[in-house]
Tab-separated table of C-alpha atoms in Angstrom:
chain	number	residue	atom	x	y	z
A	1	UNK	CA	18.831	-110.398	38.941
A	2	UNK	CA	20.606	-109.476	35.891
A	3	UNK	CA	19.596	-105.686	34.180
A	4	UNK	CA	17.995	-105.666	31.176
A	5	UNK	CA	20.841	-104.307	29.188
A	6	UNK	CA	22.660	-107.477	30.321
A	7	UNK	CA	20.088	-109.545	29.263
A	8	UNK	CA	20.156	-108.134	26.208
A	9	UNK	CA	23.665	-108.173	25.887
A	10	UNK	CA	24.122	-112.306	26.917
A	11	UNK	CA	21.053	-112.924	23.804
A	12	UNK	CA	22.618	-110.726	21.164
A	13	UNK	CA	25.579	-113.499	21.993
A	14	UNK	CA	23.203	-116.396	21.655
A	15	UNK	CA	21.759	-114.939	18.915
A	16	UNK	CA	24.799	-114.391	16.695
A	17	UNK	CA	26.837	-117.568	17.801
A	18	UNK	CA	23.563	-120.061	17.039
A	19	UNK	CA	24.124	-121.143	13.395
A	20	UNK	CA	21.590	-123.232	11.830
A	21	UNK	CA	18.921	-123.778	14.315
A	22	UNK	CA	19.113	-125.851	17.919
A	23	UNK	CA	18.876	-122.454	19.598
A	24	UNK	CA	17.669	-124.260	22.742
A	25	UNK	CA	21.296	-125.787	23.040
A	26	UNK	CA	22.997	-122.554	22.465
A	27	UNK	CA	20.164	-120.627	24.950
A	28	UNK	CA	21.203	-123.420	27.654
A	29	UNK	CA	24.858	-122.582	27.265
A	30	UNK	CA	24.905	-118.847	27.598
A	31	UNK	CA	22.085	-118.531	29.942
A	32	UNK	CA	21.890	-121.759	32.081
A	33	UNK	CA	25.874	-122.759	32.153
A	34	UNK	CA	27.713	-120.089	31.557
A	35	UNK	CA	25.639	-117.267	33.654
A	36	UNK	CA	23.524	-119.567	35.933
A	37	UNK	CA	20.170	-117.499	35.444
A	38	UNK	CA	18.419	-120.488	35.413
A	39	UNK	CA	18.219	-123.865	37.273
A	40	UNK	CA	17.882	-126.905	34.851
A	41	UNK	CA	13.993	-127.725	35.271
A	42	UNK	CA	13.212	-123.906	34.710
A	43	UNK	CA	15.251	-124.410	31.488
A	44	UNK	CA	13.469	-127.429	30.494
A	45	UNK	CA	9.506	-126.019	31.716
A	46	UNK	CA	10.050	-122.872	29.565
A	47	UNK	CA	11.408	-124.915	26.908
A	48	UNK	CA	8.343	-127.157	26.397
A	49	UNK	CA	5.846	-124.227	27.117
A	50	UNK	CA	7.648	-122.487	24.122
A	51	UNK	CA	7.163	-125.443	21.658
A	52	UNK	CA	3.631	-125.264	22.707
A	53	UNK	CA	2.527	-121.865	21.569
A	54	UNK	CA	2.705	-120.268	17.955
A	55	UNK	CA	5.657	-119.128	16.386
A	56	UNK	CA	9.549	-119.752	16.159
A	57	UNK	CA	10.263	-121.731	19.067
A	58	UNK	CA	13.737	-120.318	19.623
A	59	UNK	CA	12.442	-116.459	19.961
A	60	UNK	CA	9.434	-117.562	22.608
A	61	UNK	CA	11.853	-119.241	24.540
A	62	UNK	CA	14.214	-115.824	24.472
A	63	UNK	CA	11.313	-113.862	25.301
A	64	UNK	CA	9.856	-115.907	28.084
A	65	UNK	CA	13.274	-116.119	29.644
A	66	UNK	CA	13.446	-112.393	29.114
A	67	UNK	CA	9.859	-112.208	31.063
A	68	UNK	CA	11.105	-114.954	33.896
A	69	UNK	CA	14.430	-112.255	34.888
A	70	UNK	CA	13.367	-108.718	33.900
A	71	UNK	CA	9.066	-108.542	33.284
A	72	UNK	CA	8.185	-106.780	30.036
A	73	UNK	CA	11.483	-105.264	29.554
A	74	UNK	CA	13.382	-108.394	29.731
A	75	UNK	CA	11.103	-109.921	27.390
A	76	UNK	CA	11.622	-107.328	24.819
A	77	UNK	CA	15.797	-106.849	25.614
A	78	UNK	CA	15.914	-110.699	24.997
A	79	UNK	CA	13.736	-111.334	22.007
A	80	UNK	CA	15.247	-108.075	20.060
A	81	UNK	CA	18.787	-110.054	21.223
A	82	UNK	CA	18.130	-113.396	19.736
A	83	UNK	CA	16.199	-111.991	16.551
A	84	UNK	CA	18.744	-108.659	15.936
A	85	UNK	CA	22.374	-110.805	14.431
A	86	UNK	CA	20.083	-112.882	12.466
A	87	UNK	CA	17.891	-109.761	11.155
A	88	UNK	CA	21.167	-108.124	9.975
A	89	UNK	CA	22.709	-111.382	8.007
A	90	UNK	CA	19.230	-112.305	6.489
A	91	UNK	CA	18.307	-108.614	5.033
A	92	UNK	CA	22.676	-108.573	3.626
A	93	UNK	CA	21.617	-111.776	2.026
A	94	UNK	CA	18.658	-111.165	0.825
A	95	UNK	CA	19.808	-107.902	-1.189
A	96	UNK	CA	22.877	-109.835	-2.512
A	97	UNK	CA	20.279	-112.821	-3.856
A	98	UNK	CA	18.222	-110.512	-6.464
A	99	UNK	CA	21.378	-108.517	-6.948
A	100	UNK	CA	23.185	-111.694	-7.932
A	101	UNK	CA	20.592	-113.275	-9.988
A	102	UNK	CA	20.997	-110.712	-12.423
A	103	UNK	CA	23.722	-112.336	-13.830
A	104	UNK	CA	23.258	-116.127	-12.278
A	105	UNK	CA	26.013	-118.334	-13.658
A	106	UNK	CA	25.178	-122.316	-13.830
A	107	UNK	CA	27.268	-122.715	-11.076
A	108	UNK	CA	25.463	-120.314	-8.729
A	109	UNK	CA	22.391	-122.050	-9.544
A	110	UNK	CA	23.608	-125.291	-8.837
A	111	UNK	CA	24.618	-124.318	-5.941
A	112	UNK	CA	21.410	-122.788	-4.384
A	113	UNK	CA	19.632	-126.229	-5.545
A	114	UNK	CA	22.277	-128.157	-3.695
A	115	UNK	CA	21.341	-125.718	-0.811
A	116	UNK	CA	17.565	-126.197	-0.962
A	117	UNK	CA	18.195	-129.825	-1.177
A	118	UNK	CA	20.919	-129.226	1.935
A	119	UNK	CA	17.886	-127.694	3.709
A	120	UNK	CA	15.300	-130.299	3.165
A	121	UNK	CA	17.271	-132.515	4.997
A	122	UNK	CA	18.309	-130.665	7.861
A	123	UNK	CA	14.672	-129.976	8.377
A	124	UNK	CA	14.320	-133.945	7.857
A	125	UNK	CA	16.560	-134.665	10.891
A	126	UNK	CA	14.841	-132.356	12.844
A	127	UNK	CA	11.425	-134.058	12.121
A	128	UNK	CA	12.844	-136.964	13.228
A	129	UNK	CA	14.362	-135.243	16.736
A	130	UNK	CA	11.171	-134.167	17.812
A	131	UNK	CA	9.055	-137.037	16.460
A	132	UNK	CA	9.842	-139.749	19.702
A	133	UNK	CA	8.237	-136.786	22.410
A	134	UNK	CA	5.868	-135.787	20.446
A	135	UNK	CA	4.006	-138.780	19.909
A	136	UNK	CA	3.525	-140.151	23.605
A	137	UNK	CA	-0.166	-139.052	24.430
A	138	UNK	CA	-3.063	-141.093	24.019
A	139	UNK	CA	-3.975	-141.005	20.251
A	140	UNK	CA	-1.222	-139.072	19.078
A	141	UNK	CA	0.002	-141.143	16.333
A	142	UNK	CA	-3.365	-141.404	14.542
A	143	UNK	CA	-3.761	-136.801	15.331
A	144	UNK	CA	-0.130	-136.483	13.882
A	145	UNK	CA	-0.499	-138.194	10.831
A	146	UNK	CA	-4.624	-136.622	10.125
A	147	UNK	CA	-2.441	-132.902	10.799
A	148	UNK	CA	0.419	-134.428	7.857
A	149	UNK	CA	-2.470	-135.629	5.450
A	150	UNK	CA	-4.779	-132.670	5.808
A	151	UNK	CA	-2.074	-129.710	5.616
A	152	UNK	CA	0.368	-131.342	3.527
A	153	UNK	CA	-1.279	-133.665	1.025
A	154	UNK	CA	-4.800	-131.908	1.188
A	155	UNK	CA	-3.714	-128.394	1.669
A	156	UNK	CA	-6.691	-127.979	3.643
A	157	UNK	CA	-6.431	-124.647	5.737
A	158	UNK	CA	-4.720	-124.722	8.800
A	159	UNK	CA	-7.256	-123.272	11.104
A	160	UNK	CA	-9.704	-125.663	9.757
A	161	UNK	CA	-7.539	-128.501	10.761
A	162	UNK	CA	-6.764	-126.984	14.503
A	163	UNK	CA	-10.408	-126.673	15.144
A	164	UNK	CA	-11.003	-130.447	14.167
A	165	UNK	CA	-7.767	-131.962	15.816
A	166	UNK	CA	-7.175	-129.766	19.110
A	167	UNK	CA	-10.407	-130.700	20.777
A	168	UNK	CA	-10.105	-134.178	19.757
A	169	UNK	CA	-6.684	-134.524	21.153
A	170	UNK	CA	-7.887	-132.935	24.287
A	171	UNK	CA	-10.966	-134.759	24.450
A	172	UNK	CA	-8.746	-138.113	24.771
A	173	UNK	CA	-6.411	-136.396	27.112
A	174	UNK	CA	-8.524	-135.559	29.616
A	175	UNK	CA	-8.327	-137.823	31.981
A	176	UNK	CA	-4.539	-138.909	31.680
A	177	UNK	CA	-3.092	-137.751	35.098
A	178	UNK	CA	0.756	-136.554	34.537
A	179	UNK	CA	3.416	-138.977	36.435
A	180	UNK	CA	5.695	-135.613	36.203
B	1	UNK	CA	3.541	-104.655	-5.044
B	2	UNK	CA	1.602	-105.053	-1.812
B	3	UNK	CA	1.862	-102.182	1.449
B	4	UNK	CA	3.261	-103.128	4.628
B	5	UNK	CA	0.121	-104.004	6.297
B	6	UNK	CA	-1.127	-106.382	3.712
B	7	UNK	CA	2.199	-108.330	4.161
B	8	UNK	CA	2.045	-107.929	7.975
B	9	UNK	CA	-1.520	-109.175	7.978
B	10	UNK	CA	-0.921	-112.286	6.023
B	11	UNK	CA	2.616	-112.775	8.133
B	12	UNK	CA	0.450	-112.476	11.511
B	13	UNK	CA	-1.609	-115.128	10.412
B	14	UNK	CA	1.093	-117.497	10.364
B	15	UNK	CA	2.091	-115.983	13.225
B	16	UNK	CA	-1.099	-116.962	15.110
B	17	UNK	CA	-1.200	-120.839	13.990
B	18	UNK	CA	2.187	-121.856	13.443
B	19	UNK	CA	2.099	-124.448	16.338
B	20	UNK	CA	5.046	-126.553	16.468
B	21	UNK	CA	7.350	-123.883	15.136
B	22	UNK	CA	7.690	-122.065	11.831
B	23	UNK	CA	8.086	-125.357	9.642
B	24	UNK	CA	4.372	-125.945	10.514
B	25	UNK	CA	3.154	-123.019	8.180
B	26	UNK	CA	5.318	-124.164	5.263
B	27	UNK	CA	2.849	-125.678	3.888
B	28	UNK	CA	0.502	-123.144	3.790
B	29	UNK	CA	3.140	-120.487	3.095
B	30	UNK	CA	3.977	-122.001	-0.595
B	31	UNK	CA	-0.002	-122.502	-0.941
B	32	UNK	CA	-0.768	-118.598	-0.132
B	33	UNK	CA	2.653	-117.187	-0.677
B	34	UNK	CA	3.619	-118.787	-4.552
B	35	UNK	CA	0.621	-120.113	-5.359
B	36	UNK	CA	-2.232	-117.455	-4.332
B	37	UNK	CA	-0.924	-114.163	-4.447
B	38	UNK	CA	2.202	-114.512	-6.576
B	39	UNK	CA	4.373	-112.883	-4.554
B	40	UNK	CA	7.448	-115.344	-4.450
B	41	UNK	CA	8.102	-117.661	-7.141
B	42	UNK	CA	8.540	-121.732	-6.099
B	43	UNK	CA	12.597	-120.963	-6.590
B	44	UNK	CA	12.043	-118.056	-4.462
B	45	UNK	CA	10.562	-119.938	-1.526
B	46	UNK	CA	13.084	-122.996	-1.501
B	47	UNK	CA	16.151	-120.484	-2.141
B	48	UNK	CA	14.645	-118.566	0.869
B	49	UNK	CA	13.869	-120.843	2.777
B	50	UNK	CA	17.622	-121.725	2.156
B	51	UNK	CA	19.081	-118.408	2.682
B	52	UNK	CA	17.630	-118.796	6.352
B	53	UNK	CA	19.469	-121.749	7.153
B	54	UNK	CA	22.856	-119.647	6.286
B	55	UNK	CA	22.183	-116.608	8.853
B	56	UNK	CA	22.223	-117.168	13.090
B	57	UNK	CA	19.761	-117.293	15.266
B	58	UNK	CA	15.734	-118.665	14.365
B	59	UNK	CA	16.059	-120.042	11.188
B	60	UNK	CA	12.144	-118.938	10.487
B	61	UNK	CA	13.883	-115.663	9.765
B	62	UNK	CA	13.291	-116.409	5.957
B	63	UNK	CA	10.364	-115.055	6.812
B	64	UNK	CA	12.146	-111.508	6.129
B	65	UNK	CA	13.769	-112.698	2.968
B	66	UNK	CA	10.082	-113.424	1.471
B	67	UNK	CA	8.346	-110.189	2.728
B	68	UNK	CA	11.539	-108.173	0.946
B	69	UNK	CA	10.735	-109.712	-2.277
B	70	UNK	CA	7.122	-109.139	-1.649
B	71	UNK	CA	7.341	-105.585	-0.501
B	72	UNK	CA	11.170	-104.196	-0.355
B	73	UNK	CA	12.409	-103.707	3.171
B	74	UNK	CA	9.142	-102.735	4.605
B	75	UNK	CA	7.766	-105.823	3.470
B	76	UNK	CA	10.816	-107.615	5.115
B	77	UNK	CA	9.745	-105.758	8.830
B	78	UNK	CA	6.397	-106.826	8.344
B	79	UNK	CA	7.223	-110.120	7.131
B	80	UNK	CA	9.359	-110.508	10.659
B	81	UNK	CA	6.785	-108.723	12.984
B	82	UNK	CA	3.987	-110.623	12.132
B	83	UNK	CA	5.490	-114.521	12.374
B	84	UNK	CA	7.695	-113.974	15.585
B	85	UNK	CA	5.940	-111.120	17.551
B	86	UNK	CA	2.612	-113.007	18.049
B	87	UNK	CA	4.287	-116.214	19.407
B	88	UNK	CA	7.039	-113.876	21.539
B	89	UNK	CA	3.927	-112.107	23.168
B	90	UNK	CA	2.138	-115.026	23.658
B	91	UNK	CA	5.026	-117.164	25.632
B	92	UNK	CA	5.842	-113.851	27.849
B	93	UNK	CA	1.931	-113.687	29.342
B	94	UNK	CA	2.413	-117.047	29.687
B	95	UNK	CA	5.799	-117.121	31.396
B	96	UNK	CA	3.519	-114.854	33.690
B	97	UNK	CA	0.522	-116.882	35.081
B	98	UNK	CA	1.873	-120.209	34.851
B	99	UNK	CA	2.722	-121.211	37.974
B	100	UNK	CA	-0.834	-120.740	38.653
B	101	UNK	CA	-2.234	-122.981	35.862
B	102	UNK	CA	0.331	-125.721	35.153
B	103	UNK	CA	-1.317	-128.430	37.875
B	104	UNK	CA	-4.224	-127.611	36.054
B	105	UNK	CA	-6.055	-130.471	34.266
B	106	UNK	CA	-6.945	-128.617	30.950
B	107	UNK	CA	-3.780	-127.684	30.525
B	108	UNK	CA	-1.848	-131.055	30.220
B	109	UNK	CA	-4.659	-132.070	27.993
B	110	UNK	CA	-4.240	-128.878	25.936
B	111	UNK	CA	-0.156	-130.137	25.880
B	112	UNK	CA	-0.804	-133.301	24.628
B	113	UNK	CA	-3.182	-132.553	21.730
B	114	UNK	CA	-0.893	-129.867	20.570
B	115	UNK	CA	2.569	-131.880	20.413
B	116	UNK	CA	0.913	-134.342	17.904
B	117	UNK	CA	-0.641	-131.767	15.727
B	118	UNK	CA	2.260	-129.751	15.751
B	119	UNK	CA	4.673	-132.848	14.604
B	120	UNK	CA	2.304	-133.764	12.065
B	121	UNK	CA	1.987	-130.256	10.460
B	122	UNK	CA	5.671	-129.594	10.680
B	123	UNK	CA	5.728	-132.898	8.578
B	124	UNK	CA	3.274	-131.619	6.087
B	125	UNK	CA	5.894	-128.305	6.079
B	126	UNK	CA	8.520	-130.909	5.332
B	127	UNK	CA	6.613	-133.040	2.812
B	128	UNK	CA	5.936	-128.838	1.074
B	129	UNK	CA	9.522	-128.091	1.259
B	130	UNK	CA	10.500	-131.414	-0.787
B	131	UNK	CA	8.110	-130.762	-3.437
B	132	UNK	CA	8.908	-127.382	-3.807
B	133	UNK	CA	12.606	-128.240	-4.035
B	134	UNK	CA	12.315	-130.597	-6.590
B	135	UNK	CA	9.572	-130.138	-8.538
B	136	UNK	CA	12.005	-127.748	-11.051
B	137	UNK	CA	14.612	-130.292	-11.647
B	138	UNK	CA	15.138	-133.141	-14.572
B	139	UNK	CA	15.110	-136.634	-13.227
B	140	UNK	CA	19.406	-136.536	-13.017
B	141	UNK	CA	19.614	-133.542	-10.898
B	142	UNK	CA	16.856	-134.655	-9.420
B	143	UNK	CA	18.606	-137.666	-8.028
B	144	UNK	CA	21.470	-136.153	-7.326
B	145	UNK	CA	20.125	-133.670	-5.181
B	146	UNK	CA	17.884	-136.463	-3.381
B	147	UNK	CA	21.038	-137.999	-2.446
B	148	UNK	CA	22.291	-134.765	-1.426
B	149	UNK	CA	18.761	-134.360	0.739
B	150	UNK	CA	19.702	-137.929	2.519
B	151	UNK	CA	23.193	-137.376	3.224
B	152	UNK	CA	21.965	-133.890	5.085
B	153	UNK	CA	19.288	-135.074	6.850
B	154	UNK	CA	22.280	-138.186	7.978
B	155	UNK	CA	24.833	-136.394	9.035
B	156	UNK	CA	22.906	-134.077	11.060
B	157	UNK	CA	20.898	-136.606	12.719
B	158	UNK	CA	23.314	-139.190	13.731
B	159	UNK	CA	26.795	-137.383	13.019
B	160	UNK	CA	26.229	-134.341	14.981
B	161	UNK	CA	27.769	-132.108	11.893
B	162	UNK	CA	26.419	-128.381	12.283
B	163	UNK	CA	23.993	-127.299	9.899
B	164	UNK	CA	25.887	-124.780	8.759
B	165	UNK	CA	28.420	-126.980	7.448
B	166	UNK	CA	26.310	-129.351	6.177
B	167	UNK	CA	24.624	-126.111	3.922
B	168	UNK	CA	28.379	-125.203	3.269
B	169	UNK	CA	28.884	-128.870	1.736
B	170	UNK	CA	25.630	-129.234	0.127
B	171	UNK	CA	26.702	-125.491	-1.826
B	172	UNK	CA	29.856	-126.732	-2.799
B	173	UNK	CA	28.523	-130.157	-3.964
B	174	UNK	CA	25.706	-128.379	-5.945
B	175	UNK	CA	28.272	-126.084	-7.701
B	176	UNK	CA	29.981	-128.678	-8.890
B	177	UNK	CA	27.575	-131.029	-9.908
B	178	UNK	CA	24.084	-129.711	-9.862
B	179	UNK	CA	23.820	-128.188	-13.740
């Protein structure tokens, strides 16, 4: 079982080499391929069970690996791994933003609306990634597209729309047995 | 300018219900964030949101860039702790017990209600993201940076191109053409 400084050590890596999202893919090289500290359908359970709970998928998967190899401090070395490169380039960047605007040229504008532009359609592709899996259960479709209508067109609140649509979707669920 | 806790308690609350990922609360974010308590502008939160595709690791970790313009670099800790620590904590006490409860029946039902919701609120973050993108541009950039939007969105998808790259291009494209 690896230590927990090695743990931390192997997410710091995944962590700082992961540009632009698909963290999973980057996770299953350092951890699953390269060190072996996982088998394939571990890899793939944690995965899923970190899409299902709040938050940014890629750090709940680091810390529930971290849990799975070392308990608590595991958890902890792996999530403060994956977050700590990121934390570092985001805060530089963020200083150098309202330090730059100061004196924002037309160029440096255009280029941060070509960027926000760049970014709506990476997260565009990724919709459409996830989209096939996540619409297989029994009424999905119809539970997807109420969530899309009432948080993005209505702006109702999201709580509001998790009470409504969570025990609806379970309610139709509930007798589906698994095939996996 | 708001204290650390007020931006860590509205941060934890995204925290909390952002199933399906940070995208999810996007929606919500530009509602509360821009339009609510007038602590980012609309450029702020695209630019941000931006920024965050630039830096490794979760990209959610724009998160920090709008809590230091709400609150300096406190703001930027609390903005952190309180969308990734709920979720972290959450999937490590679940890493725990569940080889106990995953034959269980509630909890495949409990999977497949949340999938759907999730996809369909990350879509709503999406659908946020677009209008807050574009709603400050005349109808020419506006074009040109929709075209910039559906070249992205392609060669990610069905190219493979990092998105790094892709943010690289869409920069250099923007500088160019984009004023």
């Amino acid at each position: 079982m690896p230590s927990t400084f090695e743990i931390f050590k192997a997410f710091v890596l995944v962590g700082a080499s992961a540009f632009g999202g698909g963290g999973s893919a980057h996770i299953h090289h350092h951890i699953v391929t390269r060190r072996g500290w996982l088998s394939e359908s571990e890899f793939l359970e944690g995965l899923s069970l970190s899409q299902l709970l709040p938050g940014p998928i890629f750090s709940n998967f680091a810390a529930h690996i971290g849990m799975h190899l070392h308990g608590a401090p595991g958890a902890i070395a792996a999530f403060a791994g994956v977050c700590l490169p990121g934390m570092l380039a985001i805060l530089a960047l963020s200083g150098a933003y309202f330090a730059v605007r100061e004196f924002s040229s037309p160029a440096v504008t255009g280029a941060l609306t070509g960027v926000a532009a760049g970014a709506v359609g990476i997260s565009l592709a990724t919709l459409a990634r996830v989209a096939p899996p996540g619409l297989k259960s029994i009424g999905a479709p119809l539970i997807a597209l109420a969530a899309f209508i009432a948080n993005g067109v209505l702006h109702l609140p999201i709580l509001w729309v998790l009470l409504v649509l969570l025990p609806l979707g379970i309610a139709l669920n509930w007798n589906v047995t698994p095939d996996a | 300018m708001p204290d650390f806790f007020t931006v860590l308690l509205e941060f934890v609350r995204y925290g909390i219900l952002s199933f399906g990922g940070g995208v999810a609360m996007l929606s919500e974010m530009s509602r509360s964030l821009v339009t609510e308590r007038h602590w980012l502008s609309t450029r702020e939160f695209t630019d941000g949101f931006a920024l965050g595709q630039f830096v490794p690791g979760p990209n959610m970790l724009a998160m920090m860039f709008y809590g230091f313009r709400a609150a300096g670099l406190a703001g930027a800790f609390a903005g952190f702790l309180g969308m990734f620590l709920p979720g972290a904590i959450a999937s490590s006490l679940l890493a725990r017990v569940w080889e106990r409860v995953k034959r269980s029946k509630w909890s495949w039902a409990i999977r497949a209600a949340l999938l759907p919701i999730g996809l369909g609120l990350s879509a709503g973050g999406v659908l946020s993201l677009t209008r807050a993108a574009f709603s400050s541009l005349n109808l020419q950039t506006a074009i040109v940076a929709g075209v910039l939007t559906l070249l992205a969105a392609f060669l990610i998808y069905s190219k493979g191109f990092s998105t790094m790259l892709v943010i690289l291009l869409t920069g250099l494209v923007g500088a160019l053409l984009l004023h």
